[in-house]
Amino acid sequence: MSSAARAVDETLLTARPEWQALQRHLQQIEIRHLRELFAADPQRGQRFSVEGAGFYFDYSKNRITDETLRLLLALAQACGLSERINAMFRGEPINTTERRAALHVALRAPRTERILVNAIDVVPGVHTVLDRMASVANRVRNGEWIGQSGKRIRNVVNIGIGGSDLGPVMVYEALRHYSDRAIAMRFVSNIDGTDFVEAVRDLSADETLFIVCSKTFTTQETLTNARAARAWCIDALGDQGAIAKHFVAVSTNAEEVARFGIDTDNMFGFWDWVGGRYSIGSAVGLSTMLAIGEENFRALLAGFRAMDEHFLHAPPARNLPWLHGLIAVWNNNFLGASTVAVLPYEQYLKRFPAYLQQLAMESNGKRVTVDGVAVAYETAPIVWGEPGTNGQHSFYQLLHQGTRLVACDFIGFCRALNPLGDQHDLLIANFFAQSEALAFGSAADEPHRNFDGNRPSNTILGESLTPHSLGALVALYEHSVFVQGAIWNIEPFDQWGVELGKALAQRVAAEIAGGSELAHDSSTDALIRRYRALRQKS
Ligand code: F6P
């Protein structure tokens, strides 16, 4: 543990009677198999499932009993979860290290709602930006937005990284079925020049609109790629004036947007109370709205809202984010499952695991409590995954027979967006078969062929993948991450852990460029020298 952490938290969470009761209860659970739990209760599948915001959430294939749930709910109460949820929805400054609200829920509030931040109602501002986004999206989509040489926009390139990229990419891929195929969408995030070069290789500048998407508008990768885009555009169109017609910005930082050369009339703002990884519903969703249109974007927001309402009002024992988050704590902290595999049986959700990695790990990958005390328990599990059925022919071997316990989230939909023969039935047959195999296993005399089973999973089943259901699904995970952070008493809305690497990269970049004396460790110095000697000078 870091010496900067004030002390080890042995007195707070782990000393709570509710935590210790779970610890004792674990001894009863460890010796039971899911086979036995299901045999003892023929209604288990129905009893341990719940519906909300259009989703059926079956958590029966977790290693839990009624008593586990009772104890987890008691822990949540002791940790003040309800109060924390209310504080978030009220716009209180719950992001304590940055002293601000974390109010992504306001992004999906209807016009009639009032949410105060520092005594100012933020909802009208949210809708003003949404209406401006809609006006631009409509003009681009219907060909009214004309580029420098009089042509309509046929390509949109979103330049951003982290929350300004992963959310937009995930939603674009997820809702591709609903997108306007006349507009090519590209996403550039990596500072590796290949990302930009390959993204624009086949595009004409006079038909391309760049969205420079950065909350801070100071992020090295995004600003560097945006400068490359500006040079590419001016080079192709021969005129600095082209920027006004080919660049828009999404940011909270009007000053830096203007300094970059984008007219703030072409800027879509948001607010410091929207975290990057929680920003899909803000102006960061401009690329999404351009792709799927205003109506679909508003349906996406309505889906978020449906889950927000469910989270706020459904009783804890019937509440999807509560249950999902508390079971995640149980699997992680008590059963020792240090990773979560997210397995969408829906090809359009192929970027969903990548998006969730930032949401969960940047939020809860913390080692001190909100009070700066080192935790004495695990926090965020490692999140990873691939769509089924591809994963089945890759890493599922480890899920079924490996030595590690991996908690799995299976996600799927009853209706195919692209029906093709009986392929959707086959897809869903695999989906259901995998969680069954993980839970129940199958005995064989030959050890290599034996499946122990007893491996926990959740099943999240929707009717079909629509903008509305996607919004609800994302909000489910946002709130589950919040529930977990609240139990661990950590701050889910900051990300100080990314700063050191950024600062060191700036120093190394200056050393590479300037050829100055090096004073790192022997490994880093040798790497920089080798690179300087072998690199191609541009
Ligand atoms: O470096 C991490 C981070 O701050 C993320 O939290 C954020 O989503 C990303 O960088 C991009 O930040 P910005 O939108 O300000 O460019």
Coordinates of C-alpha atoms and ligand atoms in Angstrom, one line a residue:
M1 CA 0.0 0.0 0.0
S2 CA 1.1 3.5 -0.8
S3 CA 2.7 5.5 2.0
A4 CA 0.5 8.4 0.9
A5 CA -2.5 6.4 2.0
R6 CA -3.2 7.5 5.6
A7 CA -3.9 4.2 7.2
V8 CA -5.4 0.9 6.3
D9 CA -9.2 0.7 6.5
E10 CA -9.6 -2.2 8.8
T11 CA -12.1 -0.4 10.9
L12 CA -14.6 0.8 8.4
L13 CA -16.1 -1.6 5.8
T14 CA -14.6 -4.9 6.9
A15 CA -15.4 -4.2 10.5
R16 CA -19.0 -3.6 9.9
P17 CA -21.2 -6.3 11.5
E18 CA -23.0 -6.6 8.1
W19 CA -19.7 -7.4 6.3
Q20 CA -18.7 -9.9 9.0
A21 CA -22.1 -11.5 8.8
L22 CA -21.5 -12.1 5.1
Q23 CA -18.0 -13.4 5.8
R24 CA -19.6 -16.0 8.2
H25 CA -22.4 -16.7 5.7
L26 CA -19.7 -17.5 3.0
Q27 CA -18.8 -20.7 4.9
Q28 CA -22.3 -22.0 4.3
I29 CA -22.3 -21.0 0.6
E30 CA -18.8 -22.3 -0.2
I31 CA -19.9 -25.9 0.5
R32 CA -23.1 -25.7 -1.7
H33 CA -23.4 -26.3 -5.4
L34 CA -25.7 -24.5 -7.7
R35 CA -27.1 -27.9 -8.7
E36 CA -28.2 -28.4 -5.1
L37 CA -29.6 -24.9 -4.8
F38 CA -31.7 -25.3 -7.9
A39 CA -32.8 -28.8 -6.8
A40 CA -33.9 -27.5 -3.4
D41 CA -36.1 -24.8 -4.9
P42 CA -37.9 -25.6 -8.2
Q43 CA -38.9 -21.9 -8.5
R44 CA -35.4 -20.5 -8.0
G45 CA -35.2 -19.3 -11.7
Q46 CA -38.3 -17.3 -11.3
R47 CA -37.8 -16.1 -7.8
F48 CA -34.2 -14.9 -8.5
S49 CA -35.1 -12.8 -11.5
V50 CA -36.6 -9.4 -11.9
E51 CA -37.9 -7.1 -14.7
G52 CA -37.2 -3.5 -15.1
A53 CA -36.9 -0.8 -17.8
G54 CA -37.6 -3.5 -20.4
F55 CA -35.0 -6.1 -19.2
Y56 CA -35.4 -9.4 -17.6
F57 CA -32.5 -9.9 -15.2
D58 CA -32.0 -13.5 -14.1
Y59 CA -29.4 -13.7 -11.2
S60 CA -30.4 -17.2 -10.1
K61 CA -27.2 -18.8 -11.4
N62 CA -25.2 -17.0 -8.8
R63 CA -24.0 -18.7 -5.7
I64 CA -26.5 -17.0 -3.4
T65 CA -29.5 -17.8 -1.3
D66 CA -32.2 -15.6 0.2
E67 CA -30.0 -15.1 3.2
T68 CA -27.1 -13.9 1.0
L69 CA -29.4 -11.3 -0.6
R70 CA -30.8 -10.3 2.8
L71 CA -27.2 -9.8 4.1
L72 CA -26.1 -7.9 1.0
L73 CA -29.1 -5.5 1.3
A74 CA -28.3 -5.0 5.0
L75 CA -24.8 -4.1 4.0
A76 CA -26.0 -1.6 1.4
Q77 CA -28.2 0.0 4.0
A78 CA -25.4 0.2 6.5
C79 CA -23.2 1.8 3.8
G80 CA -25.9 4.5 3.2
L81 CA -26.5 3.4 -0.4
S82 CA -30.0 4.9 -0.6
E83 CA -28.8 8.3 0.8
R84 CA -25.9 8.3 -1.8
I85 CA -28.3 7.6 -4.6
N86 CA -30.6 10.4 -3.5
A87 CA -27.6 12.7 -3.2
M88 CA -26.5 11.9 -6.8
F89 CA -30.0 12.6 -8.2
R90 CA -30.3 15.8 -6.2
G91 CA -27.1 17.2 -7.8
E92 CA -25.1 17.3 -4.6
P93 CA -21.3 17.5 -5.0
I94 CA -20.8 13.8 -4.5
N95 CA -17.5 13.8 -6.5
T96 CA -15.6 14.8 -3.4
T97 CA -12.0 15.0 -4.7
E98 CA -13.1 17.4 -7.5
R99 CA -15.8 19.0 -5.4
R100 CA -18.6 18.7 -7.9
A101 CA -21.8 16.9 -8.8
A102 CA -21.9 13.7 -10.9
L103 CA -25.2 14.4 -12.6
H104 CA -25.3 12.4 -15.8
V105 CA -28.9 11.6 -14.8
A106 CA -29.8 15.2 -15.6
L107 CA -28.8 14.6 -19.2
R108 CA -31.8 12.4 -19.6
A109 CA -34.3 14.4 -17.5
P110 CA -37.4 15.6 -19.3
R111 CA -37.9 19.3 -19.9
T112 CA -40.4 19.5 -17.1
E113 CA -37.9 18.4 -14.4
R114 CA -35.9 20.7 -12.1
I115 CA -32.5 19.7 -10.9
L116 CA -30.5 22.3 -9.1
V117 CA -26.7 22.5 -9.1
N118 CA -25.5 25.4 -6.9
A119 CA -29.1 26.7 -6.8
I120 CA -29.3 26.8 -10.7
D121 CA -31.7 24.5 -12.6
V122 CA -29.5 22.7 -15.1
V123 CA -32.3 21.0 -17.1
P124 CA -33.1 24.0 -19.4
G125 CA -29.4 24.1 -20.5
V126 CA -29.4 20.4 -21.2
H127 CA -32.4 20.8 -23.5
T128 CA -30.9 23.9 -25.2
V129 CA -27.9 21.9 -26.2
L130 CA -29.9 18.9 -27.3
D131 CA -32.0 21.1 -29.5
R132 CA -28.9 22.7 -31.0
M133 CA -27.4 19.3 -31.7
A134 CA -30.7 18.2 -33.3
S135 CA -30.7 21.3 -35.5
V136 CA -27.2 20.5 -36.8
A137 CA -27.8 16.8 -37.1
N138 CA -30.9 17.4 -39.1
R139 CA -29.1 19.9 -41.4
V140 CA -26.2 17.5 -42.0
R141 CA -28.6 14.5 -42.5
N142 CA -30.9 16.3 -45.0
G143 CA -28.0 17.8 -46.9
E144 CA -28.5 21.5 -45.9
W145 CA -25.1 21.7 -44.2
I146 CA -22.8 22.4 -47.1
G147 CA -19.1 22.1 -47.2
Q148 CA -16.5 24.5 -48.5
S149 CA -16.9 23.4 -52.1
G150 CA -20.7 23.3 -52.0
K151 CA -21.1 19.6 -51.4
R152 CA -23.1 17.9 -48.7
I153 CA -21.5 16.1 -45.9
R154 CA -21.1 12.3 -46.4
N155 CA -18.4 11.5 -43.8
V156 CA -18.3 12.3 -40.1
V157 CA -15.0 11.8 -38.2
N158 CA -15.2 11.9 -34.4
I159 CA -11.8 12.8 -32.8
G160 CA -11.7 12.0 -29.1
I161 CA -10.4 9.5 -26.6
G162 CA -11.6 7.7 -23.5
G163 CA -15.1 8.8 -22.7
S164 CA -15.1 11.1 -25.7
D165 CA -14.6 8.0 -27.9
L166 CA -15.5 4.7 -26.3
G167 CA -19.1 5.7 -25.6
P168 CA -19.7 7.1 -29.1
V169 CA -18.0 4.1 -30.8
M170 CA -19.9 1.6 -28.7
V171 CA -23.3 3.3 -29.3
Y172 CA -22.5 3.8 -33.0
E173 CA -21.7 0.1 -33.4
A174 CA -24.7 -1.0 -31.2
L175 CA -27.2 1.1 -33.2
R176 CA -25.7 0.7 -36.6
H177 CA -28.9 -1.0 -37.7
Y178 CA -30.7 2.4 -37.2
S179 CA -28.0 4.6 -38.7
D180 CA -28.1 6.5 -42.0
R181 CA -25.9 4.5 -44.3
A182 CA -25.4 7.5 -46.5
I183 CA -23.1 9.0 -43.9
A184 CA -19.8 7.2 -43.2
M185 CA -18.8 7.4 -39.6
R186 CA -15.2 7.1 -38.5
F187 CA -13.6 7.4 -35.1
V188 CA -10.0 8.5 -34.4
S189 CA -8.6 8.2 -30.9
N190 CA -5.1 6.9 -30.8
I191 CA -2.1 9.2 -31.0
D192 CA -0.6 6.6 -33.3
G193 CA -0.7 8.4 -36.6
T194 CA -2.0 5.3 -38.2
D195 CA -5.4 5.8 -36.7
F196 CA -5.9 9.1 -38.3
V197 CA -4.3 8.2 -41.6
E198 CA -6.3 5.1 -42.1
A199 CA -9.5 6.8 -41.0
V200 CA -9.3 9.5 -43.7
R201 CA -7.5 7.6 -46.4
D202 CA -10.5 7.1 -48.6
L203 CA -12.4 10.3 -47.6
S204 CA -12.8 13.6 -49.6
A205 CA -12.1 16.6 -47.3
D206 CA -14.9 18.6 -49.0
E207 CA -17.5 16.0 -47.9
T208 CA -16.1 15.5 -44.4
L209 CA -17.2 17.0 -41.1
F210 CA -14.8 16.6 -38.1
I211 CA -16.2 16.6 -34.5
V212 CA -13.4 17.4 -32.1
C213 CA -14.7 15.9 -28.9
S214 CA -12.9 16.6 -25.7
K215 CA -14.4 17.6 -22.3
T216 CA -11.2 19.5 -21.4
F217 CA -9.9 20.3 -24.9
T218 CA -6.4 19.8 -23.5
T219 CA -6.0 16.1 -24.1
Q220 CA -2.8 15.4 -26.0
E221 CA -4.1 12.7 -28.2
T222 CA -7.2 14.5 -29.3
L223 CA -5.6 17.9 -29.8
T224 CA -2.7 16.3 -31.8
N225 CA -5.2 14.4 -34.0
A226 CA -7.3 17.5 -34.4
R227 CA -4.3 19.5 -35.6
A228 CA -3.6 16.7 -38.1
A229 CA -7.2 16.9 -39.3
R230 CA -7.0 20.7 -39.6
A231 CA -3.8 20.5 -41.7
W232 CA -5.3 17.7 -43.9
C233 CA -8.4 19.7 -44.5
I234 CA -6.7 23.0 -45.2
D235 CA -4.2 21.2 -47.4
A236 CA -7.0 19.6 -49.4
L237 CA -9.4 22.6 -49.6
G238 CA -6.7 25.2 -49.8
D239 CA -8.4 27.6 -47.5
Q240 CA -8.3 28.4 -43.8
G241 CA -12.0 29.4 -44.0
A242 CA -12.9 25.7 -44.6
I243 CA -12.6 25.1 -40.8
A244 CA -15.9 26.8 -40.2
K245 CA -17.7 24.4 -42.4
H246 CA -15.8 21.2 -41.7
F247 CA -15.1 21.4 -37.9
V248 CA -17.4 21.4 -34.9
A249 CA -16.3 21.0 -31.3
V250 CA -17.8 19.3 -28.3
S251 CA -16.3 20.5 -25.0
T252 CA -16.7 22.3 -21.7
N253 CA -13.8 24.6 -22.6
A254 CA -14.9 27.4 -24.9
E255 CA -11.6 29.3 -24.5
E256 CA -9.5 26.4 -25.8
V257 CA -12.0 25.6 -28.6
A258 CA -11.7 29.2 -29.8
R259 CA -7.9 29.1 -29.5
F260 CA -7.9 26.0 -31.7
G261 CA -9.7 28.0 -34.4
I262 CA -13.2 26.6 -34.1
D263 CA -15.9 29.2 -34.0
T264 CA -17.8 28.8 -30.6
D265 CA -21.0 29.0 -32.6
N266 CA -20.0 25.6 -33.8
M267 CA -19.3 24.3 -30.3
F268 CA -21.7 22.1 -28.3
G269 CA -21.1 22.5 -24.6
F270 CA -21.6 20.4 -21.6
W271 CA -20.7 20.7 -17.9
D272 CA -18.1 19.8 -15.4
W273 CA -20.7 17.6 -13.6
V274 CA -20.7 15.2 -16.6
G275 CA -17.9 12.7 -16.3
G276 CA -16.3 11.6 -19.5
R277 CA -17.3 8.0 -19.1
Y278 CA -20.8 9.0 -18.3
S279 CA -21.2 11.4 -21.2
I280 CA -23.0 9.4 -23.9
G281 CA -26.2 11.4 -23.4
S282 CA -24.5 14.8 -23.5
A283 CA -23.1 16.7 -26.6
V284 CA -20.5 13.9 -26.7
G285 CA -23.4 12.0 -28.4
L286 CA -23.3 14.3 -31.4
S287 CA -21.8 11.7 -33.6
T288 CA -24.5 9.3 -32.4
M289 CA -27.2 11.8 -33.3
L290 CA -25.7 12.4 -36.7
A291 CA -25.7 8.6 -37.3
I292 CA -29.1 7.6 -36.0
G293 CA -31.1 10.9 -36.1
E294 CA -32.8 13.0 -33.5
E295 CA -35.8 10.8 -32.9
N296 CA -33.6 7.7 -32.2
F297 CA -31.3 9.7 -30.0
R298 CA -34.2 10.9 -27.9
A299 CA -35.3 7.3 -27.6
L300 CA -31.9 6.4 -26.4
L301 CA -32.2 9.1 -23.7
A302 CA -35.7 7.8 -22.8
G303 CA -34.1 4.4 -22.3
F304 CA -31.5 5.8 -19.9
R305 CA -34.3 7.6 -18.1
A306 CA -36.4 4.5 -17.8
M307 CA -33.5 2.8 -15.9
D308 CA -32.8 5.9 -13.9
E309 CA -36.4 5.9 -12.7
H310 CA -36.3 2.2 -11.9
F311 CA -33.0 2.7 -10.0
L312 CA -34.5 5.6 -8.0
H313 CA -37.9 4.1 -7.3
A314 CA -37.9 0.3 -7.4
P315 CA -37.6 -1.4 -4.0
P316 CA -34.0 -2.6 -3.5
A317 CA -34.8 -6.3 -3.6
R318 CA -36.5 -5.8 -7.0
N319 CA -34.0 -3.2 -8.4
L320 CA -31.8 -4.2 -11.3
P321 CA -28.8 -2.0 -10.6
W322 CA -28.9 -2.6 -6.8
L323 CA -29.0 -6.4 -7.3
H324 CA -26.4 -6.4 -10.1
G325 CA -24.0 -4.2 -8.1
L326 CA -24.5 -6.1 -4.8
I327 CA -24.0 -9.5 -6.5
A328 CA -20.9 -8.1 -8.1
V329 CA -19.6 -7.2 -4.6
W330 CA -20.4 -10.7 -3.4
N331 CA -18.7 -12.4 -6.3
N332 CA -15.6 -10.2 -6.1
N333 CA -15.1 -9.7 -2.3
F334 CA -16.5 -12.9 -0.9
L335 CA -16.2 -15.6 -3.6
G336 CA -12.9 -14.1 -5.0
A337 CA -13.9 -13.7 -8.6
S338 CA -11.4 -11.0 -9.6
T339 CA -12.6 -10.6 -13.2
V340 CA -15.9 -10.2 -14.9
A341 CA -16.5 -11.5 -18.4
V342 CA -19.1 -9.5 -20.3
L343 CA -20.5 -11.7 -23.0
P344 CA -23.0 -10.1 -25.4
Y345 CA -24.8 -12.6 -27.6
E346 CA -25.5 -9.7 -30.0
Q347 CA -22.9 -8.8 -32.6
Y348 CA -23.9 -5.2 -32.6
L349 CA -22.7 -5.0 -29.0
K350 CA -19.1 -6.0 -30.0
R351 CA -17.6 -2.8 -28.4
F352 CA -19.7 -3.0 -25.3
P353 CA -17.0 -4.8 -23.2
A354 CA -14.4 -2.2 -24.2
Y355 CA -16.8 0.6 -23.2
L356 CA -17.5 -1.1 -19.9
Q357 CA -13.8 -1.4 -19.2
Q358 CA -13.5 2.4 -18.9
L359 CA -16.8 2.8 -17.1
A360 CA -16.1 0.2 -14.4
M361 CA -12.3 0.3 -14.1
E362 CA -11.7 4.0 -14.4
S363 CA -14.5 4.6 -11.9
N364 CA -13.8 2.0 -9.3
G365 CA -10.1 1.1 -9.8
K366 CA -9.2 2.8 -6.6
R367 CA -7.2 1.8 -3.5
V368 CA -8.2 4.5 -1.0
T369 CA -11.6 5.3 0.4
V370 CA -13.2 8.7 -0.1
D371 CA -11.4 9.8 3.1
G372 CA -8.0 8.8 1.7
V373 CA -7.6 5.7 3.8
A374 CA -6.2 2.6 2.1
V375 CA -8.8 -0.1 1.6
A376 CA -8.4 -3.6 3.1
Y377 CA -10.5 -5.3 0.4
E378 CA -10.6 -5.7 -3.4
T379 CA -12.2 -2.9 -5.4
A380 CA -13.0 -3.0 -9.2
P381 CA -12.7 -6.3 -10.8
I382 CA -11.1 -6.5 -14.2
V383 CA -13.7 -6.3 -16.9
W384 CA -13.2 -8.0 -20.3
G385 CA -15.2 -9.9 -22.9
E386 CA -16.1 -10.6 -26.5
P387 CA -19.4 -11.3 -28.2
G388 CA -20.7 -14.8 -28.2
T389 CA -20.3 -17.1 -29.9
N390 CA -16.8 -16.1 -30.9
G391 CA -15.6 -16.2 -27.3
Q392 CA -16.8 -19.8 -27.0
H393 CA -14.1 -20.8 -29.4
S394 CA -11.4 -18.8 -27.6
F395 CA -11.4 -18.3 -23.9
Y396 CA -14.5 -20.1 -22.6
Q397 CA -12.3 -23.2 -22.0
L398 CA -10.9 -21.2 -19.0
L399 CA -14.3 -20.1 -17.9
H400 CA -15.5 -23.7 -17.7
Q401 CA -12.4 -25.6 -16.5
G402 CA -9.8 -23.1 -15.5
T403 CA -8.6 -22.6 -12.0
R404 CA -9.9 -19.0 -11.7
L405 CA -13.5 -18.2 -10.9
V406 CA -14.8 -15.7 -13.4
A407 CA -18.2 -14.0 -12.9
C408 CA -20.0 -13.8 -16.2
D409 CA -22.6 -11.4 -17.6
F410 CA -24.5 -12.9 -20.5
I411 CA -26.5 -10.3 -22.5
G412 CA -28.9 -11.0 -25.4
F413 CA -32.1 -10.1 -27.1
C414 CA -35.1 -12.2 -28.1
R415 CA -35.6 -10.7 -31.6
A416 CA -33.0 -10.6 -34.3
L417 CA -32.4 -7.3 -36.1
N418 CA -31.1 -9.3 -39.1
P419 CA -33.1 -12.5 -39.2
L420 CA -31.3 -15.1 -41.3
G421 CA -32.8 -18.5 -41.4
D422 CA -32.6 -20.0 -37.9
Q423 CA -29.4 -18.3 -37.0
H424 CA -30.8 -16.2 -34.2
D425 CA -32.3 -19.3 -32.6
L426 CA -28.9 -21.0 -32.8
L427 CA -27.3 -17.9 -31.3
I428 CA -29.7 -17.8 -28.4
A429 CA -29.4 -21.6 -27.9
N430 CA -25.7 -21.1 -27.4
F431 CA -26.3 -18.2 -25.0
F432 CA -28.6 -20.2 -22.7
A433 CA -26.5 -23.3 -23.0
Q434 CA -23.3 -21.6 -21.8
S435 CA -24.8 -20.3 -18.6
E436 CA -26.4 -23.7 -18.0
A437 CA -23.1 -25.4 -18.5
L438 CA -21.2 -23.0 -16.2
A439 CA -23.7 -23.4 -13.4
F440 CA -24.4 -27.1 -13.5
G441 CA -21.3 -28.7 -15.2
S442 CA -21.3 -32.3 -16.0
A443 CA -19.6 -35.2 -14.3
A444 CA -17.3 -37.4 -16.2
D445 CA -15.0 -40.2 -15.0
E446 CA -12.1 -38.9 -17.1
P447 CA -10.8 -35.8 -15.3
H448 CA -10.1 -33.9 -18.5
R449 CA -13.7 -34.2 -19.5
N450 CA -15.2 -33.3 -16.2
F451 CA -17.0 -30.0 -15.7
D452 CA -17.4 -29.0 -12.1
G453 CA -19.9 -26.2 -12.7
N454 CA -20.9 -23.9 -9.8
R455 CA -19.6 -20.9 -11.8
P456 CA -21.7 -17.8 -11.3
S457 CA -23.4 -15.8 -14.0
N458 CA -26.1 -13.2 -14.6
T459 CA -28.4 -13.2 -17.6
I460 CA -29.7 -9.9 -19.0
L461 CA -32.3 -10.5 -21.6
G462 CA -34.1 -7.8 -23.6
E463 CA -36.8 -7.9 -26.3
S464 CA -34.7 -6.4 -29.0
L465 CA -31.8 -4.1 -29.4
T466 CA -33.2 -0.6 -29.9
P467 CA -32.0 2.9 -29.0
H468 CA -34.3 2.7 -25.9
S469 CA -33.1 -0.7 -24.7
L470 CA -29.4 0.3 -25.3
G471 CA -30.0 3.4 -23.1
A472 CA -31.5 1.3 -20.4
L473 CA -28.7 -1.3 -20.6
V474 CA -25.9 1.4 -20.3
A475 CA -27.7 3.0 -17.4
L476 CA -28.0 -0.4 -15.7
Y477 CA -24.2 -0.7 -15.7
E478 CA -23.6 3.0 -14.8
H479 CA -25.7 2.6 -11.7
S480 CA -24.3 -0.9 -10.9
V481 CA -20.8 0.7 -10.9
F482 CA -22.1 3.4 -8.6
V483 CA -23.6 0.8 -6.2
Q484 CA -20.3 -1.1 -6.0
G485 CA -18.3 2.2 -5.4
A486 CA -20.7 3.1 -2.6
I487 CA -20.2 -0.2 -0.8
W488 CA -16.4 0.1 -1.2
N489 CA -16.6 3.7 0.0
I490 CA -14.5 4.9 -2.9
E491 CA -14.8 7.9 -5.2
P492 CA -16.1 6.6 -8.5
F493 CA -16.1 9.9 -10.4
D494 CA -12.4 10.9 -10.4
Q495 CA -9.5 9.3 -12.2
W496 CA -6.3 10.6 -10.7
G497 CA -4.6 7.3 -11.6
V498 CA -4.2 8.4 -15.2
E499 CA -2.2 11.5 -14.5
L500 CA 1.3 10.2 -13.7
G501 CA 1.7 8.5 -17.1
K502 CA 0.5 11.6 -18.9
A503 CA 3.0 13.8 -17.1
L504 CA 5.9 11.4 -17.7
A505 CA 5.0 11.1 -21.4
Q506 CA 5.3 14.8 -21.8
R507 CA 8.8 14.8 -20.2
V508 CA 9.9 11.8 -22.4
A509 CA 8.4 13.5 -25.5
A510 CA 10.5 16.6 -24.8
E511 CA 13.6 14.5 -24.3
I512 CA 13.1 12.6 -27.5
A513 CA 12.5 15.8 -29.4
G514 CA 15.3 17.8 -27.7
G515 CA 17.9 15.1 -27.3
S516 CA 18.6 16.3 -23.8
E517 CA 20.4 14.5 -20.9
L518 CA 18.4 11.6 -19.5
A519 CA 17.9 11.0 -15.8
H520 CA 15.3 8.3 -15.5
D521 CA 16.1 4.8 -14.3
S522 CA 18.5 2.6 -16.3
S523 CA 15.8 0.8 -18.2
T524 CA 13.9 3.9 -19.3
D525 CA 17.1 5.7 -20.3
A526 CA 18.3 2.8 -22.4
L527 CA 14.9 2.5 -24.1
I528 CA 14.9 6.3 -25.0
R529 CA 18.5 6.1 -26.3
R530 CA 17.7 3.1 -28.4
Y531 CA 14.6 4.7 -29.8
R532 CA 16.5 8.0 -30.6
A533 CA 19.2 6.0 -32.4
L534 CA 16.8 3.9 -34.5
R535 CA 13.7 6.1 -35.2
Q536 CA 13.0 7.6 -38.5
K537 CA 13.2 11.3 -38.3
S538 CA 10.1 12.9 -40.0
Ligands
F6P1 O1 -7.2 10.3 -19.3 C1 -8.5 9.9 -18.9 C2 -9.5 10.8 -19.3 O2 -9.5 12.0 -18.5 C3 -10.9 10.2 -19.3 O3 -11.5 10.2 -18.0 C4 -11.6 10.9 -20.3 O4 -12.7 10.3 -20.7 C5 -10.5 11.1 -21.4 O5 -9.3 11.2 -20.7 C6 -10.7 12.1 -22.4 O6 -10.8 13.4 -21.8 P1 -11.3 14.6 -22.7 O7 -12.7 14.4 -23.1 O8 -11.1 15.8 -21.7 O9 -10.4 14.8 -23.9

